[in-house]
């Protein structure tokens, strides 16, 4: 099976996350996409102190009814900093017969050289890099750290690189939804509507639990 791994704080999960997962599934013919809320993000503090359990519940509500989407709480179970290489390594061990695709935004791709043990990621899975508004990937090879560029080669497919391990980097273009969790939190804090930014069930949960009402 082809399995997509989509990590993030999901604070909250929103409609752009769901659309990205669908587009990634189509691009690489994924059989399933696992949504993996971060337990303790290593690169930035978690805004609003929203619990892992609540963020998982919002994801569960958002993906309900889509048999291709699945929630994984592995980062909460594992504890400690949520390094991507550890999560990818876990699924690589647990699913040795499956091919893994790690879904990240282009903003993260440009900074991947700062990630913990980043070079190992490309040996364990393929990457689907989703272009974020204002962060196009004109040349994926030049966007990679200089130290590992020699491990990649171009392919006949535009927007795709091949790693020496046999894994690939795919650039996913054409997703213009400029929705951010930060903006959603601010709207909730200001008492404004978030309809059509998050799934209806997620909006109802946020309102009932009074999540983000104290955000600034």
Backbone as a chain_set.jsonl record, in Angstrom:
{"seq": "XXXXXXXXXXXXXXXXXXXXXXXXXXXXXXXXXXXXXXXXXXXXXXXXXXXXXXXXXXXXXXXXXXXXXXXXXXXXXXXXXXXXXXXXXXXXXXXXXXXXXXXXXXXXXXXXXXXXXXXXXXXXXXXXXXXXXXXXXXXXXXXXXXXXXXXXXXXXXXXXXXXXXXXXXXXXXXXXXXXXXXXXXXXXXXXXXXXXXXXXXXXXXXXXXXXXXXXX", "coords": {"N": [[0.83, -1.203, 0.0], [0.343, 2.305, -0.595], [1.125, 4.798, 1.588], [0.255, 7.844, 3.008], [1.781, 10.183, 5.151], [0.832, 12.622, 7.225], [1.779, 15.094, 9.122], [1.441, 17.498, 11.821], [0.523, 20.301, 13.915], [-2.183, 20.658, 13.944], [-4.0, 22.627, 14.964], [-6.31, 24.591, 14.938], [-7.235, 21.606, 13.021], [-8.039, 22.159, 9.602], [-9.961, 23.13, 6.641], [-8.193, 23.367, 4.486], [-6.169, 21.569, 5.143], [-7.51, 19.145, 4.734], [-8.075, 19.293, 2.005], [-5.497, 19.342, 0.941], [-4.624, 16.782, 1.673], [-6.303, 15.224, 0.058], [-5.463, 16.032, -2.508], [-2.806, 15.204, -2.455], [-3.208, 12.491, -2.232], [-4.314, 11.908, -4.713], [-2.187, 12.67, -6.42], [-0.046, 10.886, -5.868], [-1.266, 8.463, -5.795], [-2.212, 7.419, -3.32], [-3.168, 5.002, -0.948], [-4.056, 5.416, 1.582], [-4.232, 8.095, 3.954], [-2.571, 9.127, 6.773], [-3.31, 11.118, 9.467], [-1.365, 12.877, 11.678], [-1.22, 14.194, 14.62], [0.995, 16.442, 16.274], [2.831, 15.718, 19.194], [4.682, 17.095, 20.989], [5.838, 19.703, 19.597], [9.003, 20.303, 18.063], [10.012, 22.644, 16.892], [8.561, 24.978, 17.357], [6.628, 26.623, 19.921], [3.511, 25.288, 21.141], [0.632, 26.898, 20.3], [-1.772, 28.424, 22.43], [-2.017, 26.335, 24.251], [-3.503, 24.004, 23.764], [-4.746, 20.842, 24.387], [-3.284, 17.64, 23.561], [-5.175, 15.606, 23.332], [-7.513, 17.002, 22.686], [-6.827, 18.122, 20.215], [-6.495, 15.826, 18.735], [-9.124, 14.898, 18.796], [-10.418, 16.857, 17.274], [-9.282, 16.332, 14.774], [-10.25, 13.739, 14.393], [-13.002, 14.219, 14.165], [-12.967, 15.795, 11.871], [-12.18, 14.074, 9.804], [-13.984, 12.068, 9.76], [-15.985, 9.696, 8.151], [-14.555, 9.581, 5.811], [-13.062, 7.048, 4.285], [-10.447, 6.814, 3.44], [-8.9, 8.309, 5.045], [-7.158, 8.519, 8.162], [-6.669, 8.672, 11.682], [-3.741, 8.992, 13.635], [-2.357, 8.56, 16.783], [0.265, 8.356, 17.549], [2.396, 10.095, 18.238], [1.631, 11.268, 20.603], [1.463, 9.039, 22.225], [4.132, 8.22, 22.275], [5.583, 10.264, 23.531], [7.803, 12.943, 24.643], [9.872, 15.096, 22.513], [8.479, 15.709, 19.304], [9.878, 14.506, 16.845], [10.171, 14.344, 13.346], [11.651, 12.325, 12.035], [11.641, 10.234, 13.866], [8.95, 9.497, 13.947], [8.482, 8.782, 11.26], [10.337, 6.699, 11.091], [9.163, 4.898, 12.865], [6.787, 4.126, 11.496], [7.964, 3.053, 9.267], [9.128, 0.781, 10.295], [6.882, -0.53, 11.336], [5.315, -0.934, 9.107], [6.575, -2.54, 6.948], [6.097, -3.494, 4.382], [4.813, -1.513, 3.057], [4.781, 1.533, 1.089], [5.953, 4.649, 2.001], [4.875, 8.058, 2.164], [5.75, 11.217, 2.941], [4.079, 14.068, 3.818], [4.552, 17.461, 3.434], [4.627, 21.052, 3.887], [5.739, 23.618, 1.577], [7.114, 25.641, 2.898], [8.213, 24.349, 5.109], [9.813, 22.528, 3.741], [11.796, 24.155, 2.607], [13.226, 24.677, 4.875], [14.217, 22.297, 5.782], [16.78, 21.442, 6.214], [17.378, 22.218, 8.761], [16.194, 20.443, 10.38], [16.046, 17.725, 12.735], [18.229, 15.098, 12.168], [17.763, 15.147, 9.399], [18.641, 14.172, 6.884], [18.228, 11.451, 6.911], [15.538, 11.126, 6.53], [14.937, 11.134, 3.804], [15.776, 8.664, 3.012], [14.036, 6.871, 4.044], [11.461, 7.401, 3.205], [9.299, 8.727, 0.611], [8.791, 12.168, -0.347], [6.079, 14.443, -0.382], [5.753, 17.548, -1.388], [3.986, 20.325, -0.624], [3.091, 23.187, -2.218], [2.995, 26.256, -0.603], [1.017, 29.267, -0.296], [2.756, 31.975, -1.657], [5.193, 30.694, -1.363], [6.573, 29.288, -3.602], [8.058, 26.422, -5.252], [10.412, 26.617, -7.286], [12.716, 25.33, -8.197], [13.283, 22.301, -7.116], [15.643, 20.896, -6.437], [17.549, 22.866, -5.869], [16.406, 23.882, -3.618], [17.015, 22.133, -1.643], [19.253, 21.171, 1.089], [22.708, 21.882, 0.582], [24.491, 19.883, 1.305], [23.3, 17.42, 0.738], [22.482, 17.389, -1.875], [23.78, 16.005, -3.901], [22.779, 13.461, -3.699], [20.548, 13.257, -5.18], [18.669, 13.137, -8.255], [17.368, 14.433, -11.355], [14.189, 13.649, -12.882], [12.172, 12.401, -15.626], [9.673, 13.342, -15.135], [8.077, 16.389, -14.52], [8.766, 18.534, -11.717], [9.668, 16.55, -9.976], [11.977, 14.679, -8.079], [14.517, 12.174, -7.856], [15.751, 10.154, -5.32], [18.846, 8.651, -4.221], [18.279, 6.356, -2.817], [16.049, 5.373, -3.975], [13.707, 6.493, -3.22], [11.455, 9.343, -3.64], [10.973, 12.862, -4.406], [8.191, 14.784, -4.619], [6.582, 17.554, -6.06], [3.784, 19.307, -5.204], [1.527, 21.229, -6.767], [-0.802, 23.986, -7.219], [-2.735, 24.375, -5.151], [-4.583, 26.654, -3.884], [-5.687, 27.408, -1.436], [-5.616, 29.585, 1.066], [-5.516, 29.213, 4.041], [-5.059, 29.446, 7.491], [-4.16, 27.993, 10.631], [-3.487, 29.766, 12.627], [-4.85, 32.145, 11.926], [-7.46, 31.227, 12.188], [-7.627, 30.677, 14.933], [-7.399, 33.287, 15.901], [-9.726, 34.464, 14.873], [-11.707, 33.042, 16.272], [-11.114, 33.864, 18.868], [-11.808, 36.504, 18.661], [-14.48, 36.335, 18.48], [-15.617, 35.886, 16.02], [-16.911, 34.421, 12.944], [-16.018, 31.123, 11.843], [-16.941, 29.561, 9.898], [-16.881, 27.448, 7.073], [-14.138, 27.485, 7.03], [-13.217, 25.542, 8.671], [-14.235, 22.074, 9.08], [-17.75, 21.467, 9.666], [-18.361, 19.932, 11.972], [-16.031, 20.224, 13.436], [-16.011, 22.957, 13.938], [-18.283, 23.143, 15.589], [-17.384, 21.662, 17.777], [-15.21, 23.214, 18.685], [-16.595, 25.507, 19.479], [-18.334, 24.466, 21.461], [-16.558, 23.519, 23.378], [-15.236, 25.74, 24.036], [-12.718, 26.416, 22.981], [-9.812, 28.219, 22.184], [-10.856, 30.663, 22.918], [-9.504, 32.431, 24.5], [-7.336, 33.178, 23.03], [-4.918, 35.37, 21.574]], "CA": [[0.0, 0.0, 0.0], [0.981, 3.616, -0.531], [0.596, 5.438, 2.792], [0.661, 9.222, 3.246], [1.949, 10.592, 6.546], [0.611, 14.067, 7.276], [1.927, 15.575, 10.485], [1.162, 18.904, 12.076], [-0.1, 20.527, 15.225], [-3.635, 20.606, 13.752], [-4.415, 23.463, 16.096], [-7.042, 23.356, 14.681], [-7.284, 21.076, 11.666], [-8.959, 22.995, 8.829], [-10.359, 22.614, 5.326], [-7.029, 23.259, 3.604], [-5.51, 20.301, 5.457], [-8.254, 18.061, 4.094], [-7.904, 19.389, 0.562], [-4.114, 18.923, 0.657], [-4.572, 15.324, 1.773], [-6.948, 14.679, -1.134], [-4.61, 16.296, -3.664], [-1.642, 14.324, -2.322], [-3.678, 11.13, -2.512], [-4.453, 11.79, -6.169], [-0.89, 12.81, -7.074], [0.807, 9.7, -5.69], [-2.115, 7.28, -5.707], [-2.126, 6.916, -1.951], [-4.291, 4.202, -0.485], [-4.516, 5.958, 2.857], [-3.473, 9.209, 4.521], [-2.616, 9.158, 8.235], [-3.157, 12.434, 10.09], [-0.551, 12.6, 12.865], [-1.021, 15.385, 15.447], [2.261, 16.506, 16.999], [2.732, 15.69, 20.641], [5.465, 18.215, 21.513], [6.572, 20.171, 18.411], [10.357, 20.746, 18.421], [10.446, 23.882, 16.249], [7.861, 26.15, 17.857], [5.707, 26.263, 21.002], [2.136, 25.045, 20.743], [-0.171, 28.063, 20.656], [-3.034, 28.24, 23.121], [-1.97, 25.224, 25.197], [-4.595, 23.072, 23.479], [-4.241, 19.508, 24.704], [-3.138, 16.651, 22.49], [-6.446, 14.887, 23.205], [-8.474, 17.851, 21.977], [-6.418, 18.244, 18.817], [-6.836, 14.538, 18.117], [-10.573, 14.823, 18.625], [-10.771, 17.701, 16.138], [-8.921, 15.587, 13.563], [-11.191, 12.62, 14.261], [-14.258, 14.772, 13.663], [-12.765, 16.328, 10.519], [-11.975, 13.03, 8.787], [-15.041, 11.065, 9.886], [-16.721, 9.449, 6.916], [-13.64, 9.391, 4.686], [-12.359, 5.799, 4.584], [-9.032, 6.907, 3.064], [-8.214, 9.106, 6.063], [-7.063, 7.832, 9.454], [-5.97, 9.39, 12.753], [-2.728, 8.269, 14.406], [-1.945, 9.293, 17.982], [1.566, 7.811, 17.92], [3.3, 11.063, 18.861], [1.192, 11.423, 21.984], [1.829, 7.81, 22.936], [5.581, 8.101, 22.412], [6.08, 11.257, 24.473], [9.02, 13.638, 24.255], [9.787, 15.93, 21.333], [7.914, 14.998, 18.156], [10.751, 14.611, 15.681], [9.602, 13.644, 12.191], [12.406, 11.12, 11.715], [11.209, 9.167, 14.767], [7.623, 9.057, 13.516], [8.659, 8.082, 9.988], [11.011, 5.44, 11.408], [8.181, 4.006, 13.488], [5.92, 3.542, 10.468], [8.817, 2.253, 8.393], [9.286, -0.504, 10.982], [5.582, -1.17, 11.513], [4.696, -1.217, 7.809], [7.71, -2.78, 6.053], [5.661, -3.804, 3.01], [4.167, -0.338, 2.485], [5.605, 2.651, 0.67], [5.555, 5.815, 2.784], [4.983, 9.38, 1.56], [5.672, 12.228, 3.994], [3.473, 15.263, 3.241], [4.952, 18.677, 4.145], [4.471, 22.298, 3.155], [6.973, 24.123, 0.972], [7.844, 26.423, 3.891], [9.011, 23.382, 5.871], [10.796, 21.949, 2.825], [12.901, 25.095, 2.491], [13.957, 24.706, 6.149], [14.4, 20.931, 6.248], [18.156, 21.29, 6.649], [17.452, 22.513, 10.194], [15.491, 19.386, 11.11], [16.828, 16.679, 13.39], [18.55, 13.937, 11.324], [16.94, 15.336, 8.208], [19.101, 13.395, 5.727], [17.689, 10.094, 6.993], [14.138, 11.125, 6.096], [14.855, 10.83, 2.371], [16.082, 7.251, 2.802], [12.951, 6.054, 4.586], [10.167, 7.678, 2.589], [9.218, 9.78, -0.388], [8.192, 13.402, 0.141], [5.145, 15.22, -1.183], [5.938, 18.929, -0.939], [2.818, 21.099, -1.023], [3.416, 24.611, -2.318], [2.189, 27.165, 0.196], [0.904, 30.594, -0.916], [3.937, 32.808, -1.492], [6.402, 29.884, -1.23], [6.673, 28.326, -4.703], [9.304, 25.658, -5.366], [10.773, 26.7, -8.7], [13.719, 24.301, -8.456], [13.339, 21.517, -5.87], [17.008, 20.508, -6.086], [18.208, 24.016, -5.252], [15.79, 24.126, -2.318], [17.56, 21.171, -0.684], [20.566, 21.512, 1.645], [23.83, 21.576, -0.312], [25.168, 18.662, 1.741], [22.678, 16.188, 0.243], [22.009, 17.533, -3.261], [24.395, 14.989, -4.739], [22.05, 12.201, -3.573], [19.315, 13.367, -5.963], [18.763, 13.346, -9.702], [16.105, 14.809, -11.97], [13.475, 12.602, -13.61], [11.43, 12.918, -16.771], [8.444, 13.969, -14.645], [8.332, 17.725, -13.971], [8.487, 18.66, -10.286], [9.959, 15.311, -9.248], [13.37, 14.289, -7.926], [14.743, 10.799, -7.43], [16.819, 9.994, -4.346], [19.682, 7.472, -4.462], [17.657, 5.21, -2.154], [14.868, 4.962, -4.719], [12.6, 7.351, -2.814], [11.273, 10.486, -4.524], [10.41, 14.124, -3.92], [7.153, 15.24, -5.542], [6.095, 18.893, -5.771], [2.341, 19.393, -5.421], [1.165, 22.609, -7.071], [-2.193, 24.25, -7.539], [-3.668, 24.376, -4.017], [-4.539, 28.07, -3.5], [-6.413, 27.69, -0.206], [-4.751, 30.277, 2.028], [-6.156, 29.112, 5.358], [-4.066, 29.126, 8.514], [-4.671, 27.745, 11.978], [-3.286, 31.002, 13.402], [-5.96, 33.048, 11.624], [-8.686, 30.654, 12.753], [-7.601, 30.925, 16.386], [-7.654, 34.709, 16.125], [-11.137, 34.709, 14.593], [-12.48, 32.517, 17.396], [-10.859, 34.735, 20.022], [-12.516, 37.766, 18.428], [-15.905, 36.07, 18.424], [-16.044, 35.922, 14.631], [-17.261, 33.14, 12.343], [-15.007, 30.315, 11.152], [-17.682, 28.698, 8.984], [-16.225, 27.152, 5.793], [-12.691, 27.386, 7.22], [-13.046, 24.225, 9.292], [-15.454, 21.273, 8.935], [-18.838, 21.86, 10.558], [-18.248, 19.23, 13.25], [-14.899, 20.822, 14.157], [-16.484, 24.265, 14.417], [-19.183, 22.91, 16.721], [-16.568, 21.209, 18.907], [-14.469, 24.377, 19.178], [-17.545, 26.374, 20.177], [-18.86, 23.811, 22.679], [-15.481, 23.37, 24.354], [-14.668, 27.086, 24.234], [-11.302, 26.384, 22.635], [-9.254, 29.432, 21.554], [-11.559, 31.892, 23.301], [-8.569, 33.335, 25.176], [-6.193, 33.44, 22.152], [-4.692, 36.758, 21.167]], "C": [[0.865, 1.254, 0.0], [0.32, 4.406, 0.598], [1.147, 6.859, 2.914], [0.73, 9.503, 4.728], [1.86, 12.108, 6.596], [0.645, 14.536, 8.72], [1.598, 17.048, 10.601], [0.589, 19.074, 13.467], [-1.614, 20.373, 15.131], [-4.343, 21.359, 14.874], [-5.136, 24.733, 15.619], [-6.788, 22.834, 13.266], [-8.302, 21.912, 10.89], [-9.146, 22.446, 7.419], [-9.188, 22.503, 4.357], [-6.253, 21.981, 3.876], [-6.192, 19.141, 4.719], [-8.082, 18.087, 2.583], [-6.502, 18.944, 0.144], [-4.006, 17.402, 0.679], [-5.201, 14.671, 0.542], [-6.065, 14.847, -2.366], [-3.376, 15.386, -3.637], [-2.017, 12.883, -2.655], [-3.806, 10.9, -4.012], [-3.09, 11.788, -6.863], [-0.086, 11.517, -7.037], [0.012, 8.419, -5.488], [-2.011, 6.61, -4.338], [-3.375, 6.115, -1.61], [-4.891, 4.767, 0.793], [-3.63, 7.131, 3.267], [-3.673, 9.185, 6.034], [-2.376, 10.582, 8.715], [-2.504, 12.215, 11.454], [-0.343, 13.89, 13.659], [0.292, 15.315, 16.225], [2.014, 16.477, 18.501], [3.384, 16.908, 21.261], [6.336, 18.729, 20.371], [7.948, 20.715, 18.782], [10.718, 22.135, 17.916], [9.742, 25.136, 16.748], [6.903, 25.724, 18.963], [4.291, 26.109, 20.469], [1.257, 26.192, 21.236], [-1.431, 27.653, 21.408], [-3.092, 27.106, 24.123], [-3.153, 24.272, 25.019], [-4.061, 21.65, 23.619], [-4.148, 18.621, 23.47], [-4.463, 15.941, 22.254], [-7.469, 15.707, 22.428], [-8.104, 18.007, 20.512], [-6.689, 16.948, 18.058], [-8.334, 14.439, 17.857], [-11.021, 15.693, 17.444], [-10.428, 17.017, 14.817], [-9.91, 14.45, 13.342], [-12.516, 13.094, 13.681], [-14.126, 15.21, 12.203], [-12.731, 15.232, 9.457], [-13.042, 11.942, 8.842], [-15.779, 10.925, 8.558], [-15.851, 9.295, 5.697], [-12.799, 8.14, 4.958], [-10.884, 5.822, 4.232], [-8.219, 7.674, 4.092], [-8.257, 8.4, 7.412], [-6.278, 8.696, 10.434], [-4.948, 8.475, 13.404], [-2.306, 9.131, 15.588], [-0.559, 8.862, 18.461], [2.448, 8.823, 18.633], [2.894, 11.376, 20.289], [1.563, 10.216, 22.819], [3.321, 7.764, 23.233], [6.134, 9.065, 23.454], [7.377, 11.874, 23.992], [8.797, 14.497, 23.026], [9.33, 15.107, 20.126], [8.77, 15.216, 16.917], [10.2, 13.757, 14.541], [10.324, 12.342, 11.891], [11.986, 9.957, 12.612], [9.85, 8.606, 14.348], [7.717, 8.271, 12.209], [9.321, 6.721, 10.221], [10.072, 4.428, 12.026], [7.327, 3.331, 12.416], [6.718, 2.694, 9.484], [9.009, 0.855, 8.977], [7.972, -1.27, 11.058], [4.949, -1.605, 10.203], [5.791, -1.492, 6.77], [7.318, -3.052, 4.61], [5.048, -2.594, 2.306], [5.186, 0.696, 2.031], [5.071, 3.911, 1.338], [5.806, 7.11, 2.016], [4.745, 10.416, 2.662], [5.215, 13.54, 3.36], [3.867, 16.483, 4.073], [4.695, 19.89, 3.269], [5.8, 22.771, 2.599], [7.775, 24.969, 1.952], [8.731, 25.507, 4.736], [10.111, 22.768, 5.005], [12.022, 22.85, 2.693], [13.783, 25.111, 3.749], [14.352, 23.31, 6.63], [15.833, 20.662, 6.696], [18.359, 21.578, 8.125], [16.819, 21.41, 11.035], [16.472, 18.362, 11.672], [16.981, 15.477, 12.461], [17.784, 13.96, 9.992], [17.35, 14.435, 7.044], [18.516, 11.986, 5.72], [16.249, 10.004, 6.481], [14.023, 10.653, 4.658], [15.17, 9.363, 2.061], [14.936, 6.333, 3.224], [11.618, 6.258, 3.867], [10.319, 8.672, 1.447], [8.568, 11.012, 0.244], [7.195, 13.937, -0.875], [5.194, 16.635, -0.619], [4.808, 19.776, -1.506], [3.189, 22.577, -1.059], [2.435, 25.44, -1.494], [2.095, 28.505, -0.518], [2.133, 31.442, -0.613], [5.232, 32.053, -1.347], [6.492, 28.841, -2.344], [8.027, 27.622, -4.693], [9.671, 25.614, -6.847], [11.759, 25.608, -9.086], [13.901, 23.477, -7.187], [14.749, 21.119, -5.467], [17.727, 21.646, -5.379], [17.624, 24.346, -3.885], [16.339, 23.211, -1.233], [18.89, 21.645, -0.113], [21.686, 21.062, 0.712], [24.45, 20.226, 0.019], [24.567, 17.392, 1.15], [22.224, 16.291, -1.212], [22.578, 16.464, -4.182], [23.706, 13.646, -4.675], [20.811, 12.156, -4.465], [19.621, 13.527, -7.446], [17.385, 13.743, -10.218], [15.489, 13.597, -12.675], [12.786, 13.238, -14.813], [10.159, 13.639, -16.352], [8.76, 15.347, -14.065], [7.965, 17.781, -12.482], [8.745, 17.402, -9.498], [11.449, 15.037, -9.256], [13.437, 12.833, -7.486], [15.936, 10.761, -6.486], [17.583, 8.704, -4.634], [19.1, 6.213, -3.841], [16.501, 4.63, -2.959], [13.623, 5.728, -4.319], [12.554, 8.59, -3.717], [10.839, 11.724, -3.752], [9.448, 14.612, -4.993], [6.702, 16.646, -5.12], [4.626, 18.964, -6.165], [1.956, 20.863, -5.581], [-0.351, 22.741, -7.17], [-3.173, 24.133, -6.401], [-3.668, 25.792, -3.428], [-5.21, 28.399, -2.176], [-5.482, 28.291, 0.844], [-5.463, 30.354, 3.376], [-5.082, 28.754, 6.369], [-4.742, 28.891, 9.855], [-4.551, 28.989, 12.845], [-4.454, 31.954, 13.189], [-7.262, 32.54, 12.227], [-8.741, 30.888, 14.255], [-7.933, 32.378, 16.697], [-9.116, 35.059, 15.889], [-12.012, 34.23, 15.751], [-12.334, 33.428, 18.609], [-11.613, 36.048, 19.899], [-14.021, 37.592, 18.325], [-16.467, 36.069, 17.018], [-16.252, 34.51, 14.076], [-16.043, 32.449, 11.737], [-15.686, 29.309, 10.221], [-16.98, 28.641, 7.63], [-14.695, 27.181, 5.866], [-12.326, 26.048, 7.848], [-14.311, 23.411, 9.03], [-16.485, 21.638, 9.997], [-18.714, 21.215, 11.936], [-17.112, 19.793, 14.093], [-15.299, 22.179, 14.717], [-17.379, 24.093, 15.644], [-18.409, 22.492, 17.965], [-15.799, 22.375, 19.524], [-15.386, 25.28, 19.99], [-18.003, 25.742, 21.495], [-17.818, 23.71, 23.781], [-14.805, 24.694, 24.691], [-13.163, 27.109, 24.019], [-10.956, 27.681, 21.904], [-9.948, 30.721, 21.987], [-10.644, 32.9, 23.987], [-7.368, 33.666, 24.312], [-6.112, 34.922, 21.807], [-4.132, 36.799, 19.767]], "O": [[1.976, 1.259, 0.529], [-0.885, 4.655, 0.572], [2.362, 7.057, 2.922], [-0.16, 9.108, 5.482], [2.726, 12.8, 6.061], [-0.334, 14.395, 9.453], [1.491, 17.755, 9.599], [0.214, 18.099, 14.118], [-2.264, 20.004, 16.109], [-5.156, 20.809, 15.616], [-4.647, 25.838, 15.858], [-6.206, 23.523, 12.428], [-9.315, 22.329, 11.451], [-8.561, 21.426, 7.055], [-9.191, 21.63, 3.489], [-5.73, 21.367, 2.946], [-5.526, 18.273, 4.154], [-7.957, 17.039, 1.948], [-6.332, 18.261, -0.866], [-3.373, 16.805, -0.192], [-4.685, 13.672, 0.04], [-5.93, 13.926, -3.171], [-2.957, 14.866, -4.671], [-1.246, 12.154, -3.278], [-3.453, 9.836, -4.521], [-2.859, 11.002, -7.782], [0.484, 11.101, -8.045], [0.561, 7.405, -5.056], [-1.759, 5.411, -4.223], [-4.493, 6.507, -1.944], [-6.084, 4.615, 1.052], [-2.436, 7.158, 2.968], [-4.804, 9.217, 6.518], [-1.347, 11.181, 8.401], [-3.018, 11.464, 12.283], [0.617, 14.616, 13.398], [0.654, 14.269, 16.764], [1.103, 17.132, 19.008], [2.734, 17.672, 21.975], [7.455, 18.25, 20.188], [8.061, 21.507, 19.717], [11.639, 22.756, 18.448], [10.26, 26.241, 16.586], [6.413, 24.594, 18.956], [3.921, 26.724, 19.469], [1.15, 26.429, 22.439], [-2.076, 26.661, 21.068], [-4.113, 26.925, 24.786], [-3.731, 23.795, 25.996], [-3.036, 21.305, 23.031], [-4.841, 18.831, 22.474], [-4.84, 15.698, 21.108], [-8.209, 15.166, 21.606], [-8.985, 18.022, 19.653], [-7.064, 16.97, 16.886], [-8.756, 13.95, 16.809], [-11.914, 15.298, 16.694], [-11.187, 17.107, 13.852], [-10.357, 14.227, 12.217], [-13.085, 12.442, 12.806], [-15.043, 15.026, 11.402], [-13.199, 15.436, 8.337], [-13.006, 10.997, 8.054], [-16.147, 11.917, 7.929], [-16.348, 8.914, 4.637], [-11.899, 8.186, 5.797], [-10.133, 4.95, 4.671], [-6.989, 7.693, 4.027], [-9.252, 7.767, 7.766], [-5.327, 9.375, 10.045], [-5.245, 7.316, 13.695], [-1.939, 10.293, 15.416], [-0.244, 8.988, 19.645], [3.183, 8.452, 19.549], [3.748, 11.719, 21.107], [1.934, 10.349, 23.985], [3.733, 7.324, 24.306], [7.061, 8.717, 24.185], [7.986, 11.386, 23.04], [7.67, 14.62, 22.545], [9.741, 13.96, 19.95], [8.426, 16.015, 16.046], [9.815, 12.605, 14.74], [9.687, 11.353, 11.529], [11.977, 8.809, 12.166], [9.627, 7.396, 14.389], [7.098, 7.216, 12.07], [8.923, 5.718, 9.628], [10.169, 3.234, 11.746], [7.162, 2.111, 12.424], [6.198, 1.724, 8.932], [9.047, -0.133, 8.243], [7.935, -2.486, 10.873], [4.142, -2.534, 10.178], [5.915, -0.74, 5.803], [8.129, -2.858, 3.705], [4.792, -2.638, 1.103], [6.313, 0.732, 2.526], [3.88, 4.208, 1.253], [6.807, 7.248, 1.313], [3.66, 10.476, 3.242], [5.882, 14.066, 2.469], [3.564, 16.55, 5.264], [4.561, 19.769, 2.051], [6.862, 22.379, 3.084], [9.001, 25.017, 1.853], [9.871, 25.855, 5.043], [11.216, 22.518, 5.487], [13.154, 22.366, 2.671], [14.945, 25.511, 3.691], [14.781, 23.156, 7.773], [16.071, 19.744, 7.481], [19.395, 21.224, 8.689], [16.899, 21.439, 12.263], [17.569, 18.167, 11.151], [15.988, 14.901, 12.016], [17.245, 12.951, 9.536], [16.489, 13.979, 6.291], [18.33, 11.392, 4.658], [15.799, 8.941, 6.054], [13.132, 9.873, 4.321], [14.866, 8.879, 0.971], [14.872, 5.172, 2.818], [10.747, 5.39, 3.914], [11.331, 9.363, 1.332], [7.875, 10.902, 1.256], [7.437, 13.891, -2.081], [4.731, 16.886, 0.493], [4.686, 19.927, -2.721], [3.562, 23.15, -0.035], [1.219, 25.343, -1.66], [2.999, 28.856, -1.276], [2.508, 31.608, 0.547], [6.288, 32.674, -1.219], [6.489, 27.641, -2.068], [9.014, 28.157, -4.189], [9.288, 24.692, -7.567], [11.659, 25.025, -10.165], [14.603, 23.907, -6.272], [15.035, 21.011, -4.275], [18.437, 21.421, -4.398], [18.271, 25.014, -3.078], [16.156, 23.472, -0.044], [19.588, 22.433, -0.75], [21.614, 19.984, 0.123], [24.885, 19.503, -0.878], [25.257, 16.377, 1.066], [21.628, 15.346, -1.728], [21.922, 16.063, -5.144], [23.991, 12.768, -5.49], [20.107, 11.147, -4.507], [20.694, 13.993, -7.831], [16.365, 13.432, -9.602], [16.188, 12.644, -13.018], [12.815, 14.456, -14.99], [9.622, 14.449, -17.107], [9.629, 15.461, -13.201], [6.994, 17.164, -12.043], [8.121, 17.186, -8.459], [12.109, 15.143, -10.29], [12.528, 12.327, -6.827], [17.007, 11.274, -6.81], [17.034, 7.771, -5.221], [19.399, 5.109, -4.296], [16.024, 3.532, -2.669], [12.594, 5.636, -4.988], [13.495, 8.855, -4.464], [10.399, 11.644, -2.605], [9.842, 14.828, -6.139], [6.469, 16.888, -3.936], [4.269, 18.714, -7.316], [2.052, 21.643, -4.633], [-1.081, 21.75, -7.202], [-4.341, 23.823, -6.635], [-2.844, 26.099, -2.567], [-5.298, 29.575, -1.82], [-4.662, 27.589, 1.435], [-5.942, 31.409, 3.79], [-4.28, 27.852, 6.128], [-5.759, 29.506, 10.173], [-5.403, 29.245, 13.696], [-4.991, 32.508, 14.148], [-8.073, 33.324, 12.719], [-9.787, 31.256, 14.79], [-8.664, 32.665, 17.645], [-9.686, 35.863, 16.626], [-12.941, 34.924, 16.164], [-13.312, 33.727, 19.293], [-12.013, 36.639, 20.902], [-14.756, 38.556, 18.112], [-17.674, 36.233, 16.836], [-15.816, 33.529, 14.677], [-15.153, 33.1, 11.189], [-15.073, 28.324, 9.809], [-16.54, 29.664, 7.106], [-14.028, 26.928, 4.863], [-11.258, 25.495, 7.586], [-15.366, 23.994, 8.781], [-16.131, 22.068, 11.095], [-18.936, 21.872, 12.952], [-17.21, 19.84, 15.32], [-14.957, 22.509, 15.852], [-17.238, 24.823, 16.624], [-18.734, 22.913, 19.076], [-15.743, 22.507, 20.746], [-15.007, 25.762, 21.057], [-18.051, 26.415, 22.525], [-18.141, 23.802, 24.965], [-13.909, 24.749, 25.533], [-12.424, 27.739, 24.776], [-11.743, 28.17, 21.093], [-9.638, 31.783, 21.448], [-10.965, 34.086, 24.053], [-6.459, 34.357, 24.772], [-7.123, 35.623, 21.76], [-3.872, 37.88, 19.238]]}, "num_chains": 1, "name": "protein.A"}
